[in-house]
CSV table of C-alpha atoms in Angstrom, one decimal:
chain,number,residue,atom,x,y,z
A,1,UNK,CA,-49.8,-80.4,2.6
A,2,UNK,CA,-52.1,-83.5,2.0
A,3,UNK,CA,-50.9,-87.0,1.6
A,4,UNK,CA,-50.4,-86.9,-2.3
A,5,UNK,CA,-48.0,-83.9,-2.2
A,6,UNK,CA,-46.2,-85.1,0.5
A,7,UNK,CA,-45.6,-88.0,-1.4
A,8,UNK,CA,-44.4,-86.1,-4.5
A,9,UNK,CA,-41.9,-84.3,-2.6
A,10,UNK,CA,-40.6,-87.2,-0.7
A,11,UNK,CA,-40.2,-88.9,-4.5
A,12,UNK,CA,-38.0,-86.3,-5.4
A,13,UNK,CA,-35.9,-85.9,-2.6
A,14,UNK,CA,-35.2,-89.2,-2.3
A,15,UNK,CA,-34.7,-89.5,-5.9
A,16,UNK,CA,-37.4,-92.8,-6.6
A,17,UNK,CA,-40.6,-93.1,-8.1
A,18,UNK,CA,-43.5,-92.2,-6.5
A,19,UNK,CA,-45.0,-96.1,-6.8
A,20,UNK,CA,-42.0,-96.8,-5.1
A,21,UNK,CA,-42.2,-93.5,-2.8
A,22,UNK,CA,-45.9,-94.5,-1.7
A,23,UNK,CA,-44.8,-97.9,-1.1
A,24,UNK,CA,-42.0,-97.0,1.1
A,25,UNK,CA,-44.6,-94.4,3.5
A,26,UNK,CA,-47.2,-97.4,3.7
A,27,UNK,CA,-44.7,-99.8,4.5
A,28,UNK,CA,-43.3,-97.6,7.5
A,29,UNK,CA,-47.0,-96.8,8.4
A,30,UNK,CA,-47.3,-100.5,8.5
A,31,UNK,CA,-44.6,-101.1,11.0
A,32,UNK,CA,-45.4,-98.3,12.9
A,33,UNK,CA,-49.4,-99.5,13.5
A,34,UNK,CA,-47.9,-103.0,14.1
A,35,UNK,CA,-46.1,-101.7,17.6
A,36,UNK,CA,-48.9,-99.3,18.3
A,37,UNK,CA,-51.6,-102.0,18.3
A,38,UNK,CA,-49.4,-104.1,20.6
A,39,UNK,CA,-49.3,-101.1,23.2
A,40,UNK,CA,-45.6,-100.1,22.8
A,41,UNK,CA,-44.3,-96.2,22.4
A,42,UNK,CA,-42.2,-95.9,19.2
A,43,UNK,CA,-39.3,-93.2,19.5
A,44,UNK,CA,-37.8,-92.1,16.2
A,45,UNK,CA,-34.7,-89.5,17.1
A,46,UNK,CA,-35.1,-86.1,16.8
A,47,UNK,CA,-38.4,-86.3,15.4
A,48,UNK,CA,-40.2,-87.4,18.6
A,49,UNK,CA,-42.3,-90.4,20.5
A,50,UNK,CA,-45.5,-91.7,19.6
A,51,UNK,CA,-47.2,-93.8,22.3
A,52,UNK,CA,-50.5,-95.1,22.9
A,53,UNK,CA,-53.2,-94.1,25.6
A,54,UNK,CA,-56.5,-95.0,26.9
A,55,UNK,CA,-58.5,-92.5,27.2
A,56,UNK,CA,-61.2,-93.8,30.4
A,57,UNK,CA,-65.0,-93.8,29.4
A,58,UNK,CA,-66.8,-90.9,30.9
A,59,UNK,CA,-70.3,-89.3,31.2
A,60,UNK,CA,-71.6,-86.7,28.8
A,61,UNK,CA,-74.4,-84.2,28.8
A,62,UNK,CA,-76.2,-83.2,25.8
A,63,UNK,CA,-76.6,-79.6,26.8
A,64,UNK,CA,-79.9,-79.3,25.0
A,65,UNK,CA,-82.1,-82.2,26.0
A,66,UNK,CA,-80.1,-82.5,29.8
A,67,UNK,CA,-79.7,-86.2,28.7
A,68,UNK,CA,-76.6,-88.5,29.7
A,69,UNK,CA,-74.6,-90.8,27.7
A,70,UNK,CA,-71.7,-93.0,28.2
A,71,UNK,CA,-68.7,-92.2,25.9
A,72,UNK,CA,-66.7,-95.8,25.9
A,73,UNK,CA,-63.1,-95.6,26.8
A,74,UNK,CA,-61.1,-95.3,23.5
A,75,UNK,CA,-57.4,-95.4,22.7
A,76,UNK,CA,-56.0,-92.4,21.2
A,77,UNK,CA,-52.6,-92.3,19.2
A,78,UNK,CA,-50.3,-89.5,20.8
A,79,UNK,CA,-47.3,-88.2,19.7
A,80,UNK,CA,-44.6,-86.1,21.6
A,81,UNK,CA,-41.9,-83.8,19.7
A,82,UNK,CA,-38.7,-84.7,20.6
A,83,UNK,CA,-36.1,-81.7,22.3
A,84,UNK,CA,-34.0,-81.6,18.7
A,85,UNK,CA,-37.9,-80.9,16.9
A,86,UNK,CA,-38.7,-78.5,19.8
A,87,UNK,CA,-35.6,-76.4,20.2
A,88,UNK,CA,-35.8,-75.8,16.3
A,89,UNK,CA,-39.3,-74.5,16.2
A,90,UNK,CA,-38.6,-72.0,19.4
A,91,UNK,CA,-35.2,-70.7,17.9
A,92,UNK,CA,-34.8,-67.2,18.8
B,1,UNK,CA,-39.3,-99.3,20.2
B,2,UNK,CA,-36.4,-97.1,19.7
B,3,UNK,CA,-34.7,-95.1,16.6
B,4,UNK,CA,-32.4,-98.1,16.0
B,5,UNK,CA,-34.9,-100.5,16.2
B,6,UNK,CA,-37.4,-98.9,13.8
B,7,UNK,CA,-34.7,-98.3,11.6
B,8,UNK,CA,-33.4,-101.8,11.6
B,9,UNK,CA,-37.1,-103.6,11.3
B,10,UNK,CA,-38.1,-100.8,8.5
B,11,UNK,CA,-34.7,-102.0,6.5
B,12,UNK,CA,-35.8,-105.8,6.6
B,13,UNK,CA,-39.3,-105.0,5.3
B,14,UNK,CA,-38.3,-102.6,2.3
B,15,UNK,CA,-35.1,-104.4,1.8
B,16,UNK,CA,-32.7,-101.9,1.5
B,17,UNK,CA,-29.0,-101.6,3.7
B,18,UNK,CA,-29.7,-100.3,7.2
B,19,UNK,CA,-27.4,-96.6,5.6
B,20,UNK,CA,-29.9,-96.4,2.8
B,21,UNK,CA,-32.9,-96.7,4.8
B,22,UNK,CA,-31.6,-94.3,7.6
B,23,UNK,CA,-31.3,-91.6,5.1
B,24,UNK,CA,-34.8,-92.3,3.7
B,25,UNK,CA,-36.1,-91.3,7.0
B,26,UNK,CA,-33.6,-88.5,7.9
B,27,UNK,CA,-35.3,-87.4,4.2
B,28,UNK,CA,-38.6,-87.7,5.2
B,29,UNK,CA,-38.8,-86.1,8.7
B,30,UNK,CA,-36.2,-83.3,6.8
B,31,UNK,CA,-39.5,-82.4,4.8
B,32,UNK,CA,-42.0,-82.9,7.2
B,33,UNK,CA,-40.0,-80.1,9.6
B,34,UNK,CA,-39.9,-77.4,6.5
B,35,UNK,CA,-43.5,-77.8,6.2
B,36,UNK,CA,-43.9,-77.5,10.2
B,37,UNK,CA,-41.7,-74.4,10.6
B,38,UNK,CA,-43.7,-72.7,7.7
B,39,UNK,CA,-46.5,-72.9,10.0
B,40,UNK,CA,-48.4,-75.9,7.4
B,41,UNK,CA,-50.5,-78.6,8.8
B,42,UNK,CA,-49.0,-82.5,7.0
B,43,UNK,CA,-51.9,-85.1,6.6
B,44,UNK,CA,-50.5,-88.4,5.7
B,45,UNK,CA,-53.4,-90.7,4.8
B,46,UNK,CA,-54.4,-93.4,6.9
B,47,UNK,CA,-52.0,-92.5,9.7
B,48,UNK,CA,-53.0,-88.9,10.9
B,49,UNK,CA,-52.1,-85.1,10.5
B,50,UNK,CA,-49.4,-83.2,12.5
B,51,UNK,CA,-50.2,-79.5,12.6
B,52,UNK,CA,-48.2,-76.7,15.1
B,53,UNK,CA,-49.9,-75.8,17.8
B,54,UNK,CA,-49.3,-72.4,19.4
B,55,UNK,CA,-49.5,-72.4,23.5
B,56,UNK,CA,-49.9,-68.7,25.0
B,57,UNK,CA,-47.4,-67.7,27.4
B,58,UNK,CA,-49.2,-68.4,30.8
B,59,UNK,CA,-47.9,-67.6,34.2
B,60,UNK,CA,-47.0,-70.9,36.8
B,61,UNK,CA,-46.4,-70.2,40.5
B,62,UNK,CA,-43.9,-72.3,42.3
B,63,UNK,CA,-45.8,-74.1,44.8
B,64,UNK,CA,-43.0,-74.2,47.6
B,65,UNK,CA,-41.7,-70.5,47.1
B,66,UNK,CA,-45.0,-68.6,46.2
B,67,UNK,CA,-42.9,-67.0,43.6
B,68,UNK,CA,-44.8,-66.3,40.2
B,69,UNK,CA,-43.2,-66.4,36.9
B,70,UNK,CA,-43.9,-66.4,33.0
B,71,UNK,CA,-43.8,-69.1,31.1
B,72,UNK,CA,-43.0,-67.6,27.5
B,73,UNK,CA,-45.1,-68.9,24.5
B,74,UNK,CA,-44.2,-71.7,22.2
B,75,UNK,CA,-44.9,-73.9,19.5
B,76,UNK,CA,-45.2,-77.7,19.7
B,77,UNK,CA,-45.9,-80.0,17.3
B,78,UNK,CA,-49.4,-82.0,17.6
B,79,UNK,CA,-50.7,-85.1,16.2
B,80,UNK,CA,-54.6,-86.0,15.5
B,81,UNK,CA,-54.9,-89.4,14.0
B,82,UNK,CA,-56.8,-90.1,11.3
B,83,UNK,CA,-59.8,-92.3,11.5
B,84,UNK,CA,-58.6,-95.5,9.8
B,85,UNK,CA,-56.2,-95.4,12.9
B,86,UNK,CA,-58.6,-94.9,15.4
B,87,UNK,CA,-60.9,-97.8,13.8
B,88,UNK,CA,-58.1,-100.2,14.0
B,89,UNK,CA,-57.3,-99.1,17.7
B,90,UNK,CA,-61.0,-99.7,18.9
B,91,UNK,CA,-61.9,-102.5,16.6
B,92,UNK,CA,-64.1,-104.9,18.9
């Protein structure tokens, strides 16, 4: 489901337009990138955490030329499902 | 930053009562979790794309006992963000 449908489904369940609908998802986007760019983990219940990490540079080789590069040290968005997410998509 | 919290802040910048926005989200992660347990990656623009990962059942030994046992398979949910994210995160 790309961005575009997910907004037109959201629009309906929630019973709003989908200017409004779209407006709604950037604004929580918003709030979410606002705590992830200042380092801190977000938990939203029974959906799950998403928390920041630094992934530490490291050395590469191309396999082909044998040549080594630097990849910088990055940080990587990660998210981890909550128990309530997990127990329902390993239901027996 | 915890449910509450995200809740609460989310309610100030869309300007809706704390109930109305709590049910916007309950909406939203309601749909996102259909798509999830029909096996169907979600890309939401600028933000990333969750898509369920199956891990194999693998067998763990307890280091203390020597006793080996299986770890049954499962599904968890993963997130990749997208690259507007990862700009912002390693802007210079």
């Amino acid at each position: 489901m790309n961005n575009k449908e997910f907004i037109a489904e959201l629009s309906k369940q929630i019973n709003l337009p989908i200017g409004t609908t779209a407006k709604l998802v950037d604004d929580t986007i918003r709030i979410l990138e606002e705590h992830f760019l200042h380092d801190e983990t977000v938990s939203i219940s029974s959906f799950g955490t998403f928390e920041v990490k630094k992934k530490m540079e490291r050395i590469s080789v191309n396999p082909t030329t044998g040549k080594r590069y630097l990849i910088p040290p990055k940080l990587v968005l990660g998210f981890k499902q909550s128990n309530v997410l997990k127990e329902k998509f390993n239901a027996e």
